[in-house]
Amino acid sequence: DGGITQSPKYLFRKEGQNVTLSCEQNLNHDAMYWYRQDPGQGLRLIYYSQIVNDFQKGDIAEGYSVSREKKESFPLTVTSAQKNPTAFYLCASSIRLGLSPYSTDTQYFGPGARLTVL
Amino acid sequence: KQEVTQIPAALSVPEGENLVLNCSFTDSAIYNLQWFRQDPGKGLTSLLLIQSSQREQTSGRLNASLDKSSGRSTLYIAASQPGDSATYLCAVEGSGGSNYKLTFGKGTLLTVNP
């Protein structure tokens, strides 16, 4: 049963604390992504990784960090430097980074995780 | 910078109606356009992907069209059902030399009333 899992679904953080969101995929995909979604907003890219031990900043990377030590795992840490961390976080993966215009490959999304700062 | 706009932001229709959701984008140099469905508190599910060389794609009661030159796409839902109630997101990929990046619209919240 292939797919992307995110756990836990709900996280709570006190101000000043770091929190790590997990993302695991068994699709054998090389590329993985983290998005943030705020109410009434489109998804915004935080970080992405095209291969193990490589990752790049997206549009809103400040206050976040990631690692890619294994192909199937791409955890996201929301640090205390992130001023407004309460949001819905979505992990995604695709076969590879950089799809051609003729590709029908797409990004597959996990179920999401809601982070609330207390 | 690519911008994606979806109109309307919300739509409420009675069951059985045919409806159209609209998506526009500012940079026509895209690789593809996708429509996703998102249920409340859930992840995204890809509905249709239209490659830049295609004009439309169909899946069951869904039909998506793409007019790349004018920067527009529509998602047509036939004979709507209460189970179609969800947020529909449009996303384009490949603009600005970033052939990996999906740029999303804010979505249209669809409610189909029984």
mmCIF file of C-alpha atoms in Angstrom:
data_model
loop_
_atom_site.group_PDB
_atom_site.id
_atom_site.type_symbol
_atom_site.label_atom_id
_atom_site.label_comp_id
_atom_site.label_asym_id
_atom_site.label_seq_id
_atom_site.Cartn_x
_atom_site.Cartn_y
_atom_site.Cartn_z
ATOM 1 C CA ASP A 1 0.000 0.000 0.000
ATOM 2 C CA GLY A 2 2.062 2.900 -1.308
ATOM 3 C CA GLY A 3 1.751 6.480 -0.226
ATOM 4 C CA ILE A 4 2.914 9.333 1.931
ATOM 5 C CA THR A 5 2.392 9.461 5.661
ATOM 6 C CA GLN A 6 2.642 12.395 8.008
ATOM 7 C CA SER A 7 2.533 12.053 11.741
ATOM 8 C CA PRO A 8 1.170 13.213 14.021
ATOM 9 C CA LYS A 9 -1.850 14.854 12.414
ATOM 10 C CA TYR A 10 -2.107 17.479 15.149
ATOM 11 C CA LEU A 11 0.821 19.125 16.923
ATOM 12 C CA PHE A 12 0.948 21.738 19.603
ATOM 13 C CA ARG A 13 3.931 23.871 20.407
ATOM 14 C CA LYS A 14 4.669 26.388 23.062
ATOM 15 C CA GLU A 15 6.287 29.600 22.011
ATOM 16 C CA GLY A 16 10.060 29.312 21.922
ATOM 17 C CA GLN A 17 10.073 25.571 21.229
ATOM 18 C CA ASN A 18 11.129 23.717 18.120
ATOM 19 C CA VAL A 19 8.883 21.007 16.715
ATOM 20 C CA THR A 20 9.570 18.406 14.040
ATOM 21 C CA LEU A 21 6.981 17.173 11.535
ATOM 22 C CA SER A 22 7.637 13.795 9.981
ATOM 23 C CA CYS A 23 7.075 12.769 6.371
ATOM 24 C CA GLU A 24 7.639 9.263 5.046
ATOM 25 C CA GLN A 25 7.011 7.901 1.553
ATOM 26 C CA ASN A 26 7.250 4.389 0.162
ATOM 27 C CA LEU A 27 6.744 5.394 -3.470
ATOM 28 C CA ASN A 28 10.476 5.265 -4.228
ATOM 29 C CA HIS A 29 10.319 8.908 -5.258
ATOM 30 C CA ASP A 30 13.509 10.937 -5.457
ATOM 31 C CA ALA A 31 11.959 14.369 -4.908
ATOM 32 C CA MET A 32 10.163 15.544 -1.784
ATOM 33 C CA TYR A 33 8.580 18.853 -0.809
ATOM 34 C CA TRP A 34 7.152 20.727 2.160
ATOM 35 C CA TYR A 35 4.309 23.217 1.750
ATOM 36 C CA ARG A 36 2.525 25.485 4.159
ATOM 37 C CA GLN A 37 -1.184 26.287 3.797
ATOM 38 C CA ASP A 38 -2.931 29.114 5.622
ATOM 39 C CA PRO A 39 -6.722 29.619 5.645
ATOM 40 C CA GLY A 40 -7.966 30.928 2.319
ATOM 41 C CA GLN A 41 -4.478 30.772 0.839
ATOM 42 C CA GLY A 42 -2.780 28.669 -1.754
ATOM 43 C CA LEU A 43 0.053 26.346 -0.831
ATOM 44 C CA ARG A 44 3.479 27.931 -0.427
ATOM 45 C CA LEU A 45 6.717 25.997 -0.870
ATOM 46 C CA ILE A 46 8.987 25.857 2.185
ATOM 47 C CA TYR A 47 11.768 23.433 1.183
ATOM 48 C CA TYR A 48 12.344 20.793 -1.435
ATOM 49 C CA SER A 49 14.810 17.987 -2.001
ATOM 50 C CA GLN A 50 15.674 16.271 -5.252
ATOM 51 C CA ILE A 51 17.876 13.554 -3.799
ATOM 52 C CA VAL A 52 19.271 12.221 -0.545
ATOM 53 C CA ASN A 53 21.550 14.663 1.305
ATOM 54 C CA ASP A 54 20.422 17.558 -0.880
ATOM 55 C CA PHE A 55 17.737 20.160 -0.222
ATOM 56 C CA GLN A 56 16.957 23.697 -1.307
ATOM 57 C CA LYS A 57 14.990 26.621 0.098
ATOM 58 C CA GLY A 58 11.598 27.364 -1.338
ATOM 59 C CA ASP A 59 9.699 30.621 -1.160
ATOM 60 C CA ILE A 60 9.230 30.807 2.629
ATOM 61 C CA ALA A 61 12.149 28.902 4.217
ATOM 62 C CA GLU A 62 12.901 31.360 7.036
ATOM 63 C CA GLY A 63 12.354 29.775 10.444
ATOM 64 C CA TYR A 64 12.307 26.221 9.063
ATOM 65 C CA SER A 65 14.933 23.512 8.609
ATOM 66 C CA VAL A 66 14.939 20.098 6.937
ATOM 67 C CA SER A 67 17.106 17.032 6.488
ATOM 68 C CA ARG A 68 17.163 14.254 3.893
ATOM 69 C CA GLU A 69 19.265 11.433 5.277
ATOM 70 C CA LYS A 70 17.118 8.705 3.738
ATOM 71 C CA LYS A 71 15.279 8.603 0.439
ATOM 72 C CA GLU A 72 11.960 7.850 2.076
ATOM 73 C CA SER A 73 12.102 10.474 4.835
ATOM 74 C CA PHE A 74 12.040 14.290 4.764
ATOM 75 C CA PRO A 75 11.370 15.741 8.239
ATOM 76 C CA LEU A 76 10.617 19.428 8.711
ATOM 77 C CA THR A 77 11.605 21.316 11.863
ATOM 78 C CA VAL A 78 9.690 24.446 12.725
ATOM 79 C CA THR A 79 12.088 26.483 14.820
ATOM 80 C CA SER A 80 11.416 29.194 17.368
ATOM 81 C CA ALA A 81 12.579 31.685 14.751
ATOM 82 C CA GLN A 82 9.381 31.104 12.759
ATOM 83 C CA LYS A 83 7.202 33.996 13.908
ATOM 84 C CA ASN A 84 3.836 32.688 12.805
ATOM 85 C CA PRO A 85 4.021 28.886 12.715
ATOM 86 C CA THR A 86 0.351 28.043 13.199
ATOM 87 C CA ALA A 87 -0.670 26.513 9.876
ATOM 88 C CA PHE A 88 -1.470 23.321 7.984
ATOM 89 C CA TYR A 89 1.664 21.626 6.664
ATOM 90 C CA LEU A 90 1.673 19.327 3.648
ATOM 91 C CA CYS A 91 4.411 17.011 2.484
ATOM 92 C CA ALA A 92 4.579 15.824 -1.120
ATOM 93 C CA SER A 93 6.781 13.705 -3.335
ATOM 94 C CA SER A 94 7.335 13.114 -7.036
ATOM 95 C CA ILE A 95 9.319 10.638 -9.097
ATOM 96 C CA ARG A 96 11.994 13.221 -9.737
ATOM 97 C CA LEU A 97 12.585 16.942 -9.637
ATOM 98 C CA GLY A 98 12.286 18.680 -12.943
ATOM 99 C CA LEU A 99 9.540 17.105 -14.948
ATOM 100 C CA SER A 100 9.428 17.522 -18.708
ATOM 101 C CA PRO A 101 6.554 19.275 -20.484
ATOM 102 C CA TYR A 102 5.478 15.883 -21.774
ATOM 103 C CA SER A 103 5.396 14.190 -18.419
ATOM 104 C CA THR A 104 2.235 13.062 -16.744
ATOM 105 C CA ASP A 105 4.017 12.672 -13.439
ATOM 106 C CA THR A 106 2.638 14.683 -10.608
ATOM 107 C CA GLN A 107 3.253 15.405 -6.977
ATOM 108 C CA TYR A 108 1.563 13.123 -4.468
ATOM 109 C CA PHE A 109 0.508 14.672 -1.202
ATOM 110 C CA GLY A 110 0.364 13.379 2.334
ATOM 111 C CA PRO A 111 -2.670 13.880 4.586
ATOM 112 C CA GLY A 112 -1.227 16.997 6.219
ATOM 113 C CA ALA A 113 -0.434 18.049 9.768
ATOM 114 C CA ARG A 114 -1.917 20.957 11.683
ATOM 115 C CA LEU A 115 0.476 22.828 13.955
ATOM 116 C CA THR A 116 -0.894 25.119 16.632
ATOM 117 C CA VAL A 117 1.203 27.399 18.783
ATOM 118 C CA LEU A 118 -0.161 27.729 22.310
ATOM 119 C CA LYS B 1 6.648 35.858 -10.900
ATOM 120 C CA GLN B 2 3.850 33.442 -11.674
ATOM 121 C CA GLU B 3 0.490 34.245 -10.101
ATOM 122 C CA VAL B 4 -2.542 31.974 -10.162
ATOM 123 C CA THR B 5 -6.047 33.296 -9.556
ATOM 124 C CA GLN B 6 -9.188 31.254 -9.036
ATOM 125 C CA ILE B 7 -12.690 32.582 -9.437
ATOM 126 C CA PRO B 8 -15.065 32.327 -7.674
ATOM 127 C CA ALA B 9 -13.611 31.923 -4.187
ATOM 128 C CA ALA B 10 -16.734 30.070 -3.104
ATOM 129 C CA LEU B 11 -19.678 28.545 -4.929
ATOM 130 C CA SER B 12 -22.875 26.946 -3.658
ATOM 131 C CA VAL B 13 -25.131 25.019 -6.036
ATOM 132 C CA PRO B 14 -28.051 22.595 -5.777
ATOM 133 C CA GLU B 15 -27.409 18.963 -6.540
ATOM 134 C CA GLY B 16 -27.554 18.068 -10.218
ATOM 135 C CA GLU B 17 -26.322 21.370 -11.582
ATOM 136 C CA ASN B 18 -23.464 21.634 -14.034
ATOM 137 C CA LEU B 19 -20.809 24.115 -12.939
ATOM 138 C CA VAL B 20 -17.572 25.738 -14.047
ATOM 139 C CA LEU B 21 -14.589 26.736 -11.949
ATOM 140 C CA ASN B 22 -12.095 29.196 -13.372
ATOM 141 C CA CYS B 23 -8.341 29.507 -13.086
ATOM 142 C CA SER B 24 -6.047 32.093 -14.650
ATOM 143 C CA PHE B 25 -2.263 32.416 -14.595
ATOM 144 C CA THR B 26 0.051 35.263 -15.547
ATOM 145 C CA ASP B 27 3.021 33.452 -17.128
ATOM 146 C CA SER B 28 2.022 31.228 -20.046
ATOM 147 C CA ALA B 29 5.397 29.415 -20.141
ATOM 148 C CA ILE B 30 4.120 26.437 -18.174
ATOM 149 C CA TYR B 31 4.763 22.709 -18.459
ATOM 150 C CA ASN B 32 1.373 21.656 -17.236
ATOM 151 C CA LEU B 33 -1.676 22.650 -15.240
ATOM 152 C CA GLN B 34 -3.324 20.516 -12.623
ATOM 153 C CA TRP B 35 -6.585 20.556 -10.751
ATOM 154 C CA PHE B 36 -6.565 19.179 -7.227
ATOM 155 C CA ARG B 37 -9.318 18.428 -4.756
ATOM 156 C CA GLN B 38 -8.896 19.037 -1.038
ATOM 157 C CA ASP B 39 -11.379 17.871 1.568
ATOM 158 C CA PRO B 40 -11.437 19.771 4.893
ATOM 159 C CA GLY B 41 -8.332 19.045 6.955
ATOM 160 C CA LYS B 42 -6.954 16.633 4.364
ATOM 161 C CA GLY B 43 -4.221 16.479 1.790
ATOM 162 C CA LEU B 44 -4.570 17.134 -1.936
ATOM 163 C CA THR B 45 -5.732 14.636 -4.517
ATOM 164 C CA SER B 46 -4.846 15.182 -8.159
ATOM 165 C CA LEU B 47 -7.940 15.206 -10.382
ATOM 166 C CA LEU B 48 -6.674 16.120 -13.823
ATOM 167 C CA LEU B 49 -3.329 17.085 -15.321
ATOM 168 C CA ILE B 50 -3.195 18.881 -18.670
ATOM 169 C CA GLN B 51 0.170 19.018 -20.407
ATOM 170 C CA SER B 52 1.103 22.284 -22.094
ATOM 171 C CA SER B 53 0.521 20.775 -25.538
ATOM 172 C CA GLN B 54 -2.982 19.577 -24.688
ATOM 173 C CA ARG B 55 -6.269 21.453 -24.754
ATOM 174 C CA GLU B 56 -8.327 19.368 -22.367
ATOM 175 C CA GLN B 57 -8.549 16.283 -20.195
ATOM 176 C CA THR B 58 -11.576 14.348 -19.035
ATOM 177 C CA SER B 59 -12.197 12.013 -16.142
ATOM 178 C CA GLY B 60 -15.719 10.850 -15.505
ATOM 179 C CA ARG B 61 -17.898 13.890 -14.804
ATOM 180 C CA LEU B 62 -14.890 16.217 -14.804
ATOM 181 C CA ASN B 63 -13.513 18.045 -17.802
ATOM 182 C CA ALA B 64 -10.624 20.476 -17.635
ATOM 183 C CA SER B 65 -9.601 22.769 -20.469
ATOM 184 C CA LEU B 66 -6.430 24.759 -20.992
ATOM 185 C CA ASP B 67 -5.884 27.847 -23.114
ATOM 186 C CA LYS B 68 -2.213 28.436 -22.540
ATOM 187 C CA SER B 69 -1.917 31.524 -24.717
ATOM 188 C CA SER B 70 -4.581 33.378 -22.768
ATOM 189 C CA GLY B 71 -3.500 31.945 -19.414
ATOM 190 C CA ARG B 72 -6.811 30.342 -18.576
ATOM 191 C CA SER B 73 -8.196 26.991 -17.500
ATOM 192 C CA THR B 74 -11.660 25.822 -16.576
ATOM 193 C CA LEU B 75 -12.844 22.812 -14.619
ATOM 194 C CA TYR B 76 -16.292 21.674 -15.640
ATOM 195 C CA ILE B 77 -18.209 19.419 -13.272
ATOM 196 C CA ALA B 78 -21.294 17.766 -14.720
ATOM 197 C CA ALA B 79 -24.332 16.719 -12.699
ATOM 198 C CA SER B 80 -22.859 17.813 -9.388
ATOM 199 C CA GLN B 81 -23.345 15.675 -6.288
ATOM 200 C CA PRO B 82 -23.038 16.446 -2.555
ATOM 201 C CA GLY B 83 -19.890 14.300 -2.521
ATOM 202 C CA ASP B 84 -18.272 16.848 -4.844
ATOM 203 C CA SER B 85 -18.250 19.372 -1.999
ATOM 204 C CA ALA B 86 -14.611 20.286 -1.390
ATOM 205 C CA THR B 87 -12.026 22.935 -2.182
ATOM 206 C CA TYR B 88 -10.689 22.769 -5.727
ATOM 207 C CA LEU B 89 -7.164 24.028 -6.297
ATOM 208 C CA CYS B 90 -5.543 24.898 -9.583
ATOM 209 C CA ALA B 91 -1.748 24.688 -9.900
ATOM 210 C CA VAL B 92 0.676 25.359 -12.737
ATOM 211 C CA GLU B 93 4.111 23.830 -13.063
ATOM 212 C CA GLY B 94 7.239 24.794 -14.863
ATOM 213 C CA SER B 95 7.144 28.547 -15.242
ATOM 214 C CA GLY B 96 10.088 30.869 -14.741
ATOM 215 C CA GLY B 97 12.670 28.168 -15.393
ATOM 216 C CA SER B 98 11.592 26.246 -12.311
ATOM 217 C CA ASN B 99 10.342 23.079 -13.887
ATOM 218 C CA TYR B 100 9.701 21.436 -10.556
ATOM 219 C CA LYS B 101 7.716 24.135 -8.878
ATOM 220 C CA LEU B 102 3.956 24.104 -8.470
ATOM 221 C CA THR B 103 2.328 27.518 -8.084
ATOM 222 C CA PHE B 104 -1.123 27.263 -6.547
ATOM 223 C CA GLY B 105 -4.225 29.381 -6.614
ATOM 224 C CA LYS B 106 -6.148 30.003 -3.415
ATOM 225 C CA GLY B 107 -8.875 27.582 -4.376
ATOM 226 C CA THR B 108 -12.617 27.549 -4.901
ATOM 227 C CA LEU B 109 -14.739 26.195 -2.049
ATOM 228 C CA LEU B 110 -17.581 24.251 -3.620
ATOM 229 C CA THR B 111 -20.722 23.291 -1.717
ATOM 230 C CA VAL B 112 -23.285 21.071 -3.425
ATOM 231 C CA ASN B 113 -26.573 21.080 -1.557
ATOM 232 C CA PRO B 114 -28.837 18.005 -1.564
#
